[in-house]
Structures are given as C-alpha cells and as structure tokens.
XYZ file of C-alpha atoms in Angstrom:
528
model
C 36.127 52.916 48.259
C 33.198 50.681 46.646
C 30.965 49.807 49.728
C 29.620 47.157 47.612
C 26.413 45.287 47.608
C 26.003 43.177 50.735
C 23.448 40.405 49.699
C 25.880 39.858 46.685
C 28.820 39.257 48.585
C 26.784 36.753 50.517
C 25.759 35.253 48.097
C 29.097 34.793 46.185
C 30.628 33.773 49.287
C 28.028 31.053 49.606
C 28.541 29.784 46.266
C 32.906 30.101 46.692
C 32.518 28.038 50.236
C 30.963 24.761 49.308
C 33.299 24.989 45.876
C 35.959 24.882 47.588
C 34.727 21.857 49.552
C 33.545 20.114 46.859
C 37.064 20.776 44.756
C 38.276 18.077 47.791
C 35.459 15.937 48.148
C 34.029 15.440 44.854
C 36.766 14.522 43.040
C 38.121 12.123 45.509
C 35.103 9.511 44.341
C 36.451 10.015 40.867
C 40.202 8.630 41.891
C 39.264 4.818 40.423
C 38.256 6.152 37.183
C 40.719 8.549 36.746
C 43.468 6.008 37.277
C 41.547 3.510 35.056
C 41.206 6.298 32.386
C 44.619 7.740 32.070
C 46.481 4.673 32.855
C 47.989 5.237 35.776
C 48.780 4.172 39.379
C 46.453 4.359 42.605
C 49.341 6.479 44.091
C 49.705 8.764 40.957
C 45.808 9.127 40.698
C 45.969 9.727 44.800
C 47.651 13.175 44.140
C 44.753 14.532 42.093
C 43.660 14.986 45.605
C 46.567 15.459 47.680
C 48.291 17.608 45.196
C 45.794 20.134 45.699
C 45.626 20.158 49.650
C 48.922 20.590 49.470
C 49.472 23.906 47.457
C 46.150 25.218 48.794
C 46.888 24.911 52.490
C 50.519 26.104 51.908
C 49.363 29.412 49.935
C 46.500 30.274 52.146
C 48.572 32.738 54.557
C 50.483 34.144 51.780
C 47.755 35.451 49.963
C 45.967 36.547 52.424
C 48.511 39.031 53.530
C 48.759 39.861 49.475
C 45.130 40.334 49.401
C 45.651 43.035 52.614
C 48.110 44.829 50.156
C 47.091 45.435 47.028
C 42.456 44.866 47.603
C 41.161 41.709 48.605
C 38.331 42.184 45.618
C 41.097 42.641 43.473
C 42.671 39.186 44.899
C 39.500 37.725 45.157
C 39.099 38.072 41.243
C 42.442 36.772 40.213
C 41.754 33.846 42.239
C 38.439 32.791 41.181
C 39.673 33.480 37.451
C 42.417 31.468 38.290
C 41.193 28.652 39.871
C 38.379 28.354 36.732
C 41.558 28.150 34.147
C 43.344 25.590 35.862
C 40.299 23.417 36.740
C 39.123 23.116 33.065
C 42.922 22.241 32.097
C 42.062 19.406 34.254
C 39.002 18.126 33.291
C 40.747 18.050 29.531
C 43.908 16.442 30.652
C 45.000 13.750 28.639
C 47.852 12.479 31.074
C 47.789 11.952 34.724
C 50.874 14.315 34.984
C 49.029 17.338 33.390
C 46.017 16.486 35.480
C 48.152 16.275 38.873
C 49.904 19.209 38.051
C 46.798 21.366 36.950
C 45.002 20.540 40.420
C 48.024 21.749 42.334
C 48.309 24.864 40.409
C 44.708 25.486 40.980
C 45.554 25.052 44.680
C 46.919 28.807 44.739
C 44.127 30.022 43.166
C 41.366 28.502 45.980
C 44.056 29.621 48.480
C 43.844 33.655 46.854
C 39.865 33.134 46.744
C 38.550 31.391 50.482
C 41.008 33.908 52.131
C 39.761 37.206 50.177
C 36.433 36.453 50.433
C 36.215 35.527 53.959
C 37.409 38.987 54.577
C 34.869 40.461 52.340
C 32.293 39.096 53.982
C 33.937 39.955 57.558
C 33.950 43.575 56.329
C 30.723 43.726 54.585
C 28.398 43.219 58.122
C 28.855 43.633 61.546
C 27.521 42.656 65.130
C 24.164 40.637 64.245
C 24.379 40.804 60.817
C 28.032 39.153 60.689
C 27.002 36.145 62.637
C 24.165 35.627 60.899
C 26.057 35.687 57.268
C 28.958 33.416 59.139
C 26.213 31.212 59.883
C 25.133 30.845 56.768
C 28.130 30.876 54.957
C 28.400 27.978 57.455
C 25.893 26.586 56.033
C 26.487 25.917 52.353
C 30.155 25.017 53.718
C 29.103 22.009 55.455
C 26.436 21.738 52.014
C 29.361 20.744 50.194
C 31.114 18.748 52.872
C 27.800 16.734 52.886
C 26.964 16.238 49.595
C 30.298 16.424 47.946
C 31.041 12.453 47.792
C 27.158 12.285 46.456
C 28.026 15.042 43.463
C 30.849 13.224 42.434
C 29.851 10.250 42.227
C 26.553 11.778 40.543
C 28.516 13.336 38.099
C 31.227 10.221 37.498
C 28.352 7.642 36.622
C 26.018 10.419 34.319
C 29.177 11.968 32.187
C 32.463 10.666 33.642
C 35.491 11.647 35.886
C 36.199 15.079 33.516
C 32.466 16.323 33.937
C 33.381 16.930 37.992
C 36.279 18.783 36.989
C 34.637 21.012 34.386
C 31.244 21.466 36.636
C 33.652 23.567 39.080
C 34.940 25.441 36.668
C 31.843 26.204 35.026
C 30.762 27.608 38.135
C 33.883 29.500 39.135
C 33.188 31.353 36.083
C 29.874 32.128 36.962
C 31.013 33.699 40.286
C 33.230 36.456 38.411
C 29.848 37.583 37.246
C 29.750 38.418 40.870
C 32.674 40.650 41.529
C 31.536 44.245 40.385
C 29.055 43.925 43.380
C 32.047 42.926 45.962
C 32.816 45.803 48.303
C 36.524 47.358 47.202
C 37.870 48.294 50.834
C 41.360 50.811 50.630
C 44.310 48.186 50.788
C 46.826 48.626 53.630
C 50.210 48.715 51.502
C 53.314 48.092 53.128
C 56.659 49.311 52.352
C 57.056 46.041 50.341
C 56.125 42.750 50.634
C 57.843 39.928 52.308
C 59.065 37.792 49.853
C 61.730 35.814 51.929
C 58.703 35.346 54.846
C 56.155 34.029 52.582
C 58.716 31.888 50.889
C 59.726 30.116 53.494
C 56.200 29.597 55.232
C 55.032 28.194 52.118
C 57.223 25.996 51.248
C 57.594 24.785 54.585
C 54.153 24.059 55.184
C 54.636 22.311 51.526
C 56.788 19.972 52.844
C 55.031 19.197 55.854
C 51.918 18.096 53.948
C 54.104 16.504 51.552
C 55.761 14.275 54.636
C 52.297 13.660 56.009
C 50.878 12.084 52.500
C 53.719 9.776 52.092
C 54.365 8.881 55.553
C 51.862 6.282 56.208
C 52.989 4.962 52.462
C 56.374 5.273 52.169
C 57.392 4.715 55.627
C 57.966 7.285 58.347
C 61.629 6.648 58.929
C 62.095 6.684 54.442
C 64.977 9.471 53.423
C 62.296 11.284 51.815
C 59.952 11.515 54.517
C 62.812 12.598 57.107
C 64.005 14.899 54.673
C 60.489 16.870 53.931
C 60.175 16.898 57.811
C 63.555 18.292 58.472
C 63.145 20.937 56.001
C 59.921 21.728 57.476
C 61.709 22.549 60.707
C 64.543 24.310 59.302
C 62.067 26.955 57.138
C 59.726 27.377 60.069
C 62.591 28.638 61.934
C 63.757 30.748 59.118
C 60.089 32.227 58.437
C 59.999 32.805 62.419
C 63.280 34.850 62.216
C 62.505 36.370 59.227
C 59.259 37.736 60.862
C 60.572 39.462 63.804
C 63.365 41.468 61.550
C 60.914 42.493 58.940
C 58.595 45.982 58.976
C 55.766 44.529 56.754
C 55.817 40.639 58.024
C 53.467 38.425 55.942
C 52.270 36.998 59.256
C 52.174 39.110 62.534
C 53.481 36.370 64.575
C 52.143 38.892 67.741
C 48.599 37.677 66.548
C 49.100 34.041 68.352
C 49.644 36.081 71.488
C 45.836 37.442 71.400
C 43.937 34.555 73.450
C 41.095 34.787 71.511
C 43.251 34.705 68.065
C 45.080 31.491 69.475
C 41.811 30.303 70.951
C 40.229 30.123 67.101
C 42.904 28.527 65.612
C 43.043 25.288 68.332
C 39.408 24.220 67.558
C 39.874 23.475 64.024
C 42.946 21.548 64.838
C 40.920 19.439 67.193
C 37.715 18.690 65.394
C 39.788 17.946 62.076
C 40.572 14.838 63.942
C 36.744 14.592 65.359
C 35.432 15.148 62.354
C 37.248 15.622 58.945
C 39.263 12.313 59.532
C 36.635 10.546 60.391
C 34.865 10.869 57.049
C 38.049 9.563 56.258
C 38.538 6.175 58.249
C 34.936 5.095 59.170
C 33.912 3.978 55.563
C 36.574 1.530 55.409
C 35.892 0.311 58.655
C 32.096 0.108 57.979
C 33.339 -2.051 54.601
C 35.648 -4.110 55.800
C 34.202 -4.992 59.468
C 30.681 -4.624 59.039
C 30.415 -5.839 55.488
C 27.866 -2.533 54.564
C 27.571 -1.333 50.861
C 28.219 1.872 49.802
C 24.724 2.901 49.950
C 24.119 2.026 53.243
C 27.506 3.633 54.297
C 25.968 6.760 52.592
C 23.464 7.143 54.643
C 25.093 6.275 57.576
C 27.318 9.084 57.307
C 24.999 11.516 56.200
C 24.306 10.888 60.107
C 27.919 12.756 60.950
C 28.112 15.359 57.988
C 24.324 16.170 58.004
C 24.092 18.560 60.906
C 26.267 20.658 58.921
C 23.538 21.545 57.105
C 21.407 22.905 59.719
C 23.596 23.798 62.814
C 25.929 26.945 61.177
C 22.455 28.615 59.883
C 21.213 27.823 63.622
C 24.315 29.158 65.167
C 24.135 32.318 63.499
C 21.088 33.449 64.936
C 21.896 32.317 68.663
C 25.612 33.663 68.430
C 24.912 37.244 69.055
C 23.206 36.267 72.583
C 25.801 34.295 73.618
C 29.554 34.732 74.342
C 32.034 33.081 71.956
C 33.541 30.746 74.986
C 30.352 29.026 75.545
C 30.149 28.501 71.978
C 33.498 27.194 72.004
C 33.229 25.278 74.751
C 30.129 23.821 73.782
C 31.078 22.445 71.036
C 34.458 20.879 71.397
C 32.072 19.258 74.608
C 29.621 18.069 72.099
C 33.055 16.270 69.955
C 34.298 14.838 73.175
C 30.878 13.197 73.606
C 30.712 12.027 70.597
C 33.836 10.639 70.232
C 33.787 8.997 73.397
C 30.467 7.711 72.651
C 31.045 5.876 69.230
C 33.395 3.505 71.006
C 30.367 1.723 70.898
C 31.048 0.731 67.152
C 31.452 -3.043 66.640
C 31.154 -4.893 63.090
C 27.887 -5.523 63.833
C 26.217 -2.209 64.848
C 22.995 -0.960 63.021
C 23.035 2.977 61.747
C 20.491 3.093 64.704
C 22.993 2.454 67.499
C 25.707 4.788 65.520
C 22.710 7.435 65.441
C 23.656 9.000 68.845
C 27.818 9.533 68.552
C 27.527 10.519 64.717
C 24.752 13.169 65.234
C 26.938 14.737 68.761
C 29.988 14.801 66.752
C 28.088 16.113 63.722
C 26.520 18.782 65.898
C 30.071 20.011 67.142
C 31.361 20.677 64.056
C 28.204 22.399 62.568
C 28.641 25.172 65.724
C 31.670 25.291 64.506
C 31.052 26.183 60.582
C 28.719 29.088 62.018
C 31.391 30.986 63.929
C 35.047 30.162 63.627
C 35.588 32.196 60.484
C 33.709 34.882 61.678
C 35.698 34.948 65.088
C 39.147 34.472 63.280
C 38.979 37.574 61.469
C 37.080 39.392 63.941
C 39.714 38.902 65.819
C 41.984 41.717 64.360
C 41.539 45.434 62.862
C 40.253 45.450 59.287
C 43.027 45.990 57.526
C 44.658 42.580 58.609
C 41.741 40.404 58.108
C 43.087 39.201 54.934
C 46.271 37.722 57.104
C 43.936 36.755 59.883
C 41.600 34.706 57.383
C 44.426 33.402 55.720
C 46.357 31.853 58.760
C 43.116 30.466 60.110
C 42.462 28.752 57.150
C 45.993 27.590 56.588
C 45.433 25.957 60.314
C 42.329 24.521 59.110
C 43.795 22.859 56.091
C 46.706 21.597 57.596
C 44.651 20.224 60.484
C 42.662 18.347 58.228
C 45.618 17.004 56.035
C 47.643 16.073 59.645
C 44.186 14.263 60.769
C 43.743 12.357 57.889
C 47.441 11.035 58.054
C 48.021 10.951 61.794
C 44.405 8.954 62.548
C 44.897 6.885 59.840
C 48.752 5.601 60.874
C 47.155 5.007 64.796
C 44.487 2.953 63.526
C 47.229 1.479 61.587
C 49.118 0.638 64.176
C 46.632 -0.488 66.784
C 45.179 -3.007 64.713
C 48.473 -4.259 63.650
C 49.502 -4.835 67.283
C 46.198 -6.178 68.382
C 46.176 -8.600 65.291
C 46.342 -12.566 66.662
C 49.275 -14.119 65.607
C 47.616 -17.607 64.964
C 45.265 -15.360 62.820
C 48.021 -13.952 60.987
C 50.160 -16.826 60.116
C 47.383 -18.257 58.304
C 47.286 -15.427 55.651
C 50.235 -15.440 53.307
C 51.071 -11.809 52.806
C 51.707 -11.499 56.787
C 50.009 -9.057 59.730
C 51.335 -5.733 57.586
C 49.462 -6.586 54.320
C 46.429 -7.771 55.985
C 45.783 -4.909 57.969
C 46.924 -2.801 55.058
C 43.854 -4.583 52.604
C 41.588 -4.296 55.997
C 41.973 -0.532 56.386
C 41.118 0.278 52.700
C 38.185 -1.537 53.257
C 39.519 -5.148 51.359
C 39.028 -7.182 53.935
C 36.802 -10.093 51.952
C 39.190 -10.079 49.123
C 42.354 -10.413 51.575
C 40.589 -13.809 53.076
C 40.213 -15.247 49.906
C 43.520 -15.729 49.939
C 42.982 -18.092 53.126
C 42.408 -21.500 53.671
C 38.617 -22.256 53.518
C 38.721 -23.367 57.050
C 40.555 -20.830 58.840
C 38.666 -18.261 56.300
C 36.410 -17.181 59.144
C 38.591 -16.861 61.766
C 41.470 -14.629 59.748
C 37.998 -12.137 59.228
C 36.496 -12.557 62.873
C 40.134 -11.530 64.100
C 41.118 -9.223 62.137
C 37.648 -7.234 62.382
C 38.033 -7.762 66.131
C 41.719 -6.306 65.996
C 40.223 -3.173 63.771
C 37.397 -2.600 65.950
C 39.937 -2.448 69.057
C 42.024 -0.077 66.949
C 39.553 2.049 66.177
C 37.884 2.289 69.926
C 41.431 2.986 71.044
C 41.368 5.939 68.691
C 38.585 7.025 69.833
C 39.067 7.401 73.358
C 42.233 9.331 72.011
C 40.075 12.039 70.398
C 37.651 12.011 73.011
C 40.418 13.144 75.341
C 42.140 15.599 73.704
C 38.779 17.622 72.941
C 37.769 17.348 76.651
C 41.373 18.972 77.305
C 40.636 21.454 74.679
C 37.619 22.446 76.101
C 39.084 23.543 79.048
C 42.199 24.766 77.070
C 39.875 27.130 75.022
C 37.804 28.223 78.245
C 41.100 29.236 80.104
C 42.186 31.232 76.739
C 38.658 33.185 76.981
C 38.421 33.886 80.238
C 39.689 37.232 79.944
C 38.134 40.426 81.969
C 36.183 42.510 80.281
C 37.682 46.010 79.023
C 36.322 48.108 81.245
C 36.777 51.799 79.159
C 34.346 52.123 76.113
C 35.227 50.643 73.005
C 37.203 53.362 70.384
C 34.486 54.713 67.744
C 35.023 53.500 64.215
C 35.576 57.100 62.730
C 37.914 56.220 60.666
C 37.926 53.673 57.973
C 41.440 52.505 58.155
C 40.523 51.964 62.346
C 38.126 49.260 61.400
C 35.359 48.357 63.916
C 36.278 48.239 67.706
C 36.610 44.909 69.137
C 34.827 43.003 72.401
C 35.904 40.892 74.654
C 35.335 37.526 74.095
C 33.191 36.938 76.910
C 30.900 39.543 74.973
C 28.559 38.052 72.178
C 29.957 36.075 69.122
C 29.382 39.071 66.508
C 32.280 40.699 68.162
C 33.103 43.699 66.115
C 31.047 46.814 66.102
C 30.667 49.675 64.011
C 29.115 50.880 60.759
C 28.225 48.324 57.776
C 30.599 48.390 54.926
C-alpha cells in the first residue's frame, strides 16, 4: 500500500472541495447569458444547474461503495479526469442540449471525486490531526460557497458564460497533477458488486430530485411529477429489499442503526433548509421587497455565507477538546437562533439589523463544515468509508436540492394566501402570477402593469404578504432545528464503552472508534 503524502492530500482535497461548490454556485449567475447565448428558454438554461445536482447527488453512494472496491485513489482519478472532460465539453457547447447534457454527465464524475477523496483524507490523519484537516477542508468548502456567485459573475462580465465552465476544468486538470502523492489504501473487494442495489438507489434518488425541480413549476399534482414521485417510492423499496438479500450491499443499510451514523446524516438535512435555501430565497426577497441592488444584496449575504470562511478552520482546532454532541448541539442551537431571529426581516430593514440572525445562522453552518465529514466517515471501519462518505454526501445533496424546492413552494404558498384580494384584483395576471414575478424578485416590473393609482398599494401588499410568508417560514425552520437539537442530543447520549478500544494492528481493522461523547477526532490509531 502507498501511504502517500499527507500535506498533498490536503491540499488536493482543499482544492476538489470548493470546486465542487463552485461547479453549483458559479455557474448559476451565468443562467441569463447562457439562455441569451444559445437561444434558449429560462427553464432549458435552469437545468445547466439542476441537471447536475441531479446526477451528482444520485451517484454519490454508488461510487462511494465502488471506490471501497476497487481503491478510492484509483476512483478518485477517474473522477477528477472525468469531471475535467465533461466540463470543457461544456464550456464549448454550441447548443443548450449538449451543454445540459455535458453538466449532468459531469455530475458522476464530482459524485466519484467528493466521495473518494473525503475518504482519503479520513484515512490519511487521525485523532487531532483529522479534525484539524476536516476543519480546514471546511474551510475552503464554505470558500467556494462564499465566493462562488462573486467568481461567476467575475468571470461572466471579463470573458463570458464559457470562461466559468472552462476555469473548472482547467483546474480539475491541475489536481491530477496531484494524485501520485494520494495515499493507495488495499481495496476491500467483494464477491461482486451490486449492480441491481446501486441501480435502483440511483435512479430513485434521480427521480426524486427530478420531482422536486419541476414541482414548484409544473405543478405538484402534474402526471409527471406524481409519476417521478411514485417511482421514487417503488425503487426505494426495491433498493431496501435488494439490500438485505445481498452479501456485498452497496449500502449497509445496518449503518442508519449506529446513533452516531444517523446522528450525522440529520444535521445536514436540517441546516440545508437553515442555510443552503436561504441563499436561495432571501435575494429575491431583498429585490423585490426591499428594492436593494445586487451589490448591496452581495454584501448583505456575505453576512450569512461569510462565517464559513472562518468557523470550520476554528472548529478544527477546538473539536478534539470537545465531544461531538456539544458540537452538534451547538450548532443546530446557533440555526434555531438564527432562524428564529431573522423574523425580524421587513422590506425596510438595513444589513445592520439583518447583521445579528445572518451571522448566528452563518456561524451554525460553519461548525458544521469543520466536522460533519469528518464524523460521517469516522463513523465506520476504514474499509467502508468510501460508502460512509458517499451516503453522507448523497444526504447532503439531496437535502439541499429538497430545501431549495420545499422552502421555496411554502413561501409560495404563504404569500399567495396572505395576498389581499382588493390588492390582487387590481393586477391583471391574478394573485398566482403576481406572487410568481414577486418571488423571482420582479416585483417593480409586475406593478407596472397596474393602474398608476393603485400602483403603490398592489407593491405595499404584496411586499407585506411576502414578508408574512417569509416570517412564517422562518419560525418553521426555527422549530424544526430546536427539535433537532434535542433529536441529535438523545442520538449521542450513549454510555461510554467501558473495555479499551481494539489496537489498530491490522490494516484492514482500521482505527478503533470512540464514543461520541469522546472528542470530535474520534478514530485512533496510526497515521496512514
């Protein structure tokens, strides 16, 4: 086995983690061009984007449990290659087909790369050491989370929509540089792998995103909507028979039983909605309701996705001294806070007065970036990391697409409801349209359709009905952290083992494993 140069594999992981942020982030700005460019619709240009959440949250678990089978350098490298091919086919496509279906295929390729290297990295340090490179990792993750609408937009304006495109893949290439340094741990191969398993996981969880992006569109009760969901059903019950039958499953079901395993995997699910969607629906808001230019909605955000910057690399040092639970706990309390807190938003708030919620539920998420991979894979012997790392991030990824849909639609639907119907029957297009143009941040342009006198109060309603929405959502999140918290404290709360911990004599035995009251750099055992 190649043991591998540690600093290296930080340092590639640092570079693969914000990439693979920025792949969602940075292109997203470029959407308007795109569809200017090529010629096609907002929809069709939508799916640069949600084409490749899709494929990459769907493949995640799969290859992971590949990578744990045949070397997760080995996958690692295929992935990264990949990934670079099929993001320069898109910043040279000449058709918004080629370029849809080029992001989606490059989906697999991110999926192959975040879950190898996480692994790597996992198996690479341990006790202090692994924190502290979690943390950082953390770090440049919430690096590209931050800057990401700022790069693309950087690179739209200087050399156009393609340049973002080509940028990544530039600097996928570079990475593969990297990979002679990567450690080259023994894979665990099975009898053979589970084709039917991963199959139906992946498709399933394919059609479950797919439902989610063209719900709020289409219409939740539309055939193809009902369809995508029912399928999603039917193949998750499949994939869970499948599992139990089969020698080498792709996914060891029997890891949701671990409380700590299960623990991990609720927190991302909760602060997608705390966080992720919210970089999501407040810009619109801020547009439409309080009238603020994209410059000053910038900044105002960098208020939320800033800590992210600073926290994970803070984390990392304090995680060793402290127990995972309080971490845990700490910082779903922090989203709770913060949540609860920006119900204080009204069209007329400074950045100031949103200074306080933003930074708490900024802060929550940061502790977050510095431990939850870390703890996910920690979570299991070494040879399953790859699995482990790949089911926590296909949790992750569906959490965020699920947030992004599912806050959306309750905004949606709160500010229809709350809309005044005198309001309403002054605007031609009717209380569905108008909140429609509101919530993608139109709302000027939809009361220039109005009478000049009732102008102002269409806009003083309708930003009134919004704001209502949006404090009801709120209060929604706030909630459902605070019950997390204790969720998540309950699933922690586990005795200690009292017998000593096996010694890692072996390699295929992997580092024993702490409690979780025990500090955050749970495994111990020799450096890889």
């Amino acid at each position: 086995m190649s043991t591998g140069n540690p600093r290296a594999t930080l340092a590639a992981a640092c570079v693969v983690g914000p990439l693979m942020t920025l792949v969602v982030t940075g292109p997203s700005v470029a959407v308007p061009d795109i569809s200017a460019d090529l010629d096609s619709s907002l929809s069709a240009a939508q799916w640069v984007v949600d084409g490749y959440m899709l494929t990459a949250s769907s493949s995640l678990a799969a290859m992971g449990s590949l990578a744990d089978r045949i070397g997760h350098r080995r996958m690692f490298t295929f992935g990264m290659a990949f990934f670079a091919f099929w993001m320069a086919v898109s910043g040279l496509s000449n058709s918004i087909l080629l370029l849809d279906l080029a992001r989606a295929v490059a989906g697999f390729g991110s999926g192959a790369a975040l879950a190898s290297i996480t692994a790597i990295v996992a198996q690479s340090f341990d006790d202090s050491a692994r924190a502290k490179a979690f943390g950082l990792f953390g770090t440049f993750l919430g690096a590209g989370l931050a800057f990401g609408p700022m790069f693309g937009g950087a690179l739209v304006n200087l050399w156009g929509w393609r340049s973002v495109f080509l940028v990544l893949a530039g600097a996928s290439a570079l990475v593969l540089l990297a990979t002679p340094l990567l450690p080259s741990p023994r894979p665990n191969r099975g009898q053979r792998f589970d084709w039917s398993g991963t199959f139906a996981f992946s498709v399933g969880v394919a059609l479950l995103v797919l439902a989610l992006v063209e719900g709020p569109a289409r219409g939740w009760t539309d055939p193809a909507v009902l369809g995508s969901l029912a399928g999603f059903v039917v193949l998750m019950a499949a994939f869970a028979a499948i599992e139990r039958r089969s020698d080498n499953p792709m996914f060891d079901l029997g890891l949701f039983a671990n409380p700590r395993f299960l623990a991990v995997c609720l927190v991302p699910l909760v602060l997608a909605f705390s966080f992720v969607a919210l970089v999501i629906v407040l810009p619109p808001y801020l547009t439409s309701a309080g009238g603020l230019s994209a410059f000053r909605i910038g900044l105002t955000l960098l208020l939320l996705t800033g800590p992210s910057l600073v926290v994970p690399a803070v984390t990392g040092v304090v995680a060793p001294k402290v127990s995972q639970r309080t971490l845990f706990v700490l910082l779903l309390c922090f989203s709770a806070v913060g949540a609860a807190w920006l119900t204080v938003i009204e069209p007329d708030s400074t950045t100031l007065a949103l200074a306080g919620p933003l930074l708490c539920l900024g802060i929550g998420y940061g502790i977050s970036l510095g431990i939850l991979d870390g703890a996910a894979v920690s979570a299991v012997e070494p040879e399953r990391m790859g699995m482990a790392a790949g089911m926590f991030n296909t949790v992750r990824l569906t959490s965020d697409a699920v947030s992004m849909a599912g806050l959306g639609a309750l905004v949606t639907v709160l500010t229809k409801n709350a809309l005044d119907s005198g309001a309403v029957g002054t605007y031609p297009g009717g209380a569905d349209d108008l909140t429609s143009r509101a919530l993608q941040g139109s709302l000027a342009d939809a009361a220039a359709d109005v009478p000049a006198g009732a102008r102002d109060g269409v806009v003083r309603a309708t930003a009134d009905a919004y704001t209502g929405g949006l404090h009801a959502t709120m209060w929604i999140v706030a909630a459902a952290c605070a019950v997390s918290a204790v969720a998540v404290a309950a699933l922690l709360s586990g005795r200690k083992q009292t017998e000593e911990p096996a010694p890692a004599v072996q390699e295929a035995e992997g580092p024993a494993v702490q409690e979780a009251e025990g500090p955050a750099a749970v495994p111990t055992g020799p450096a890889r």
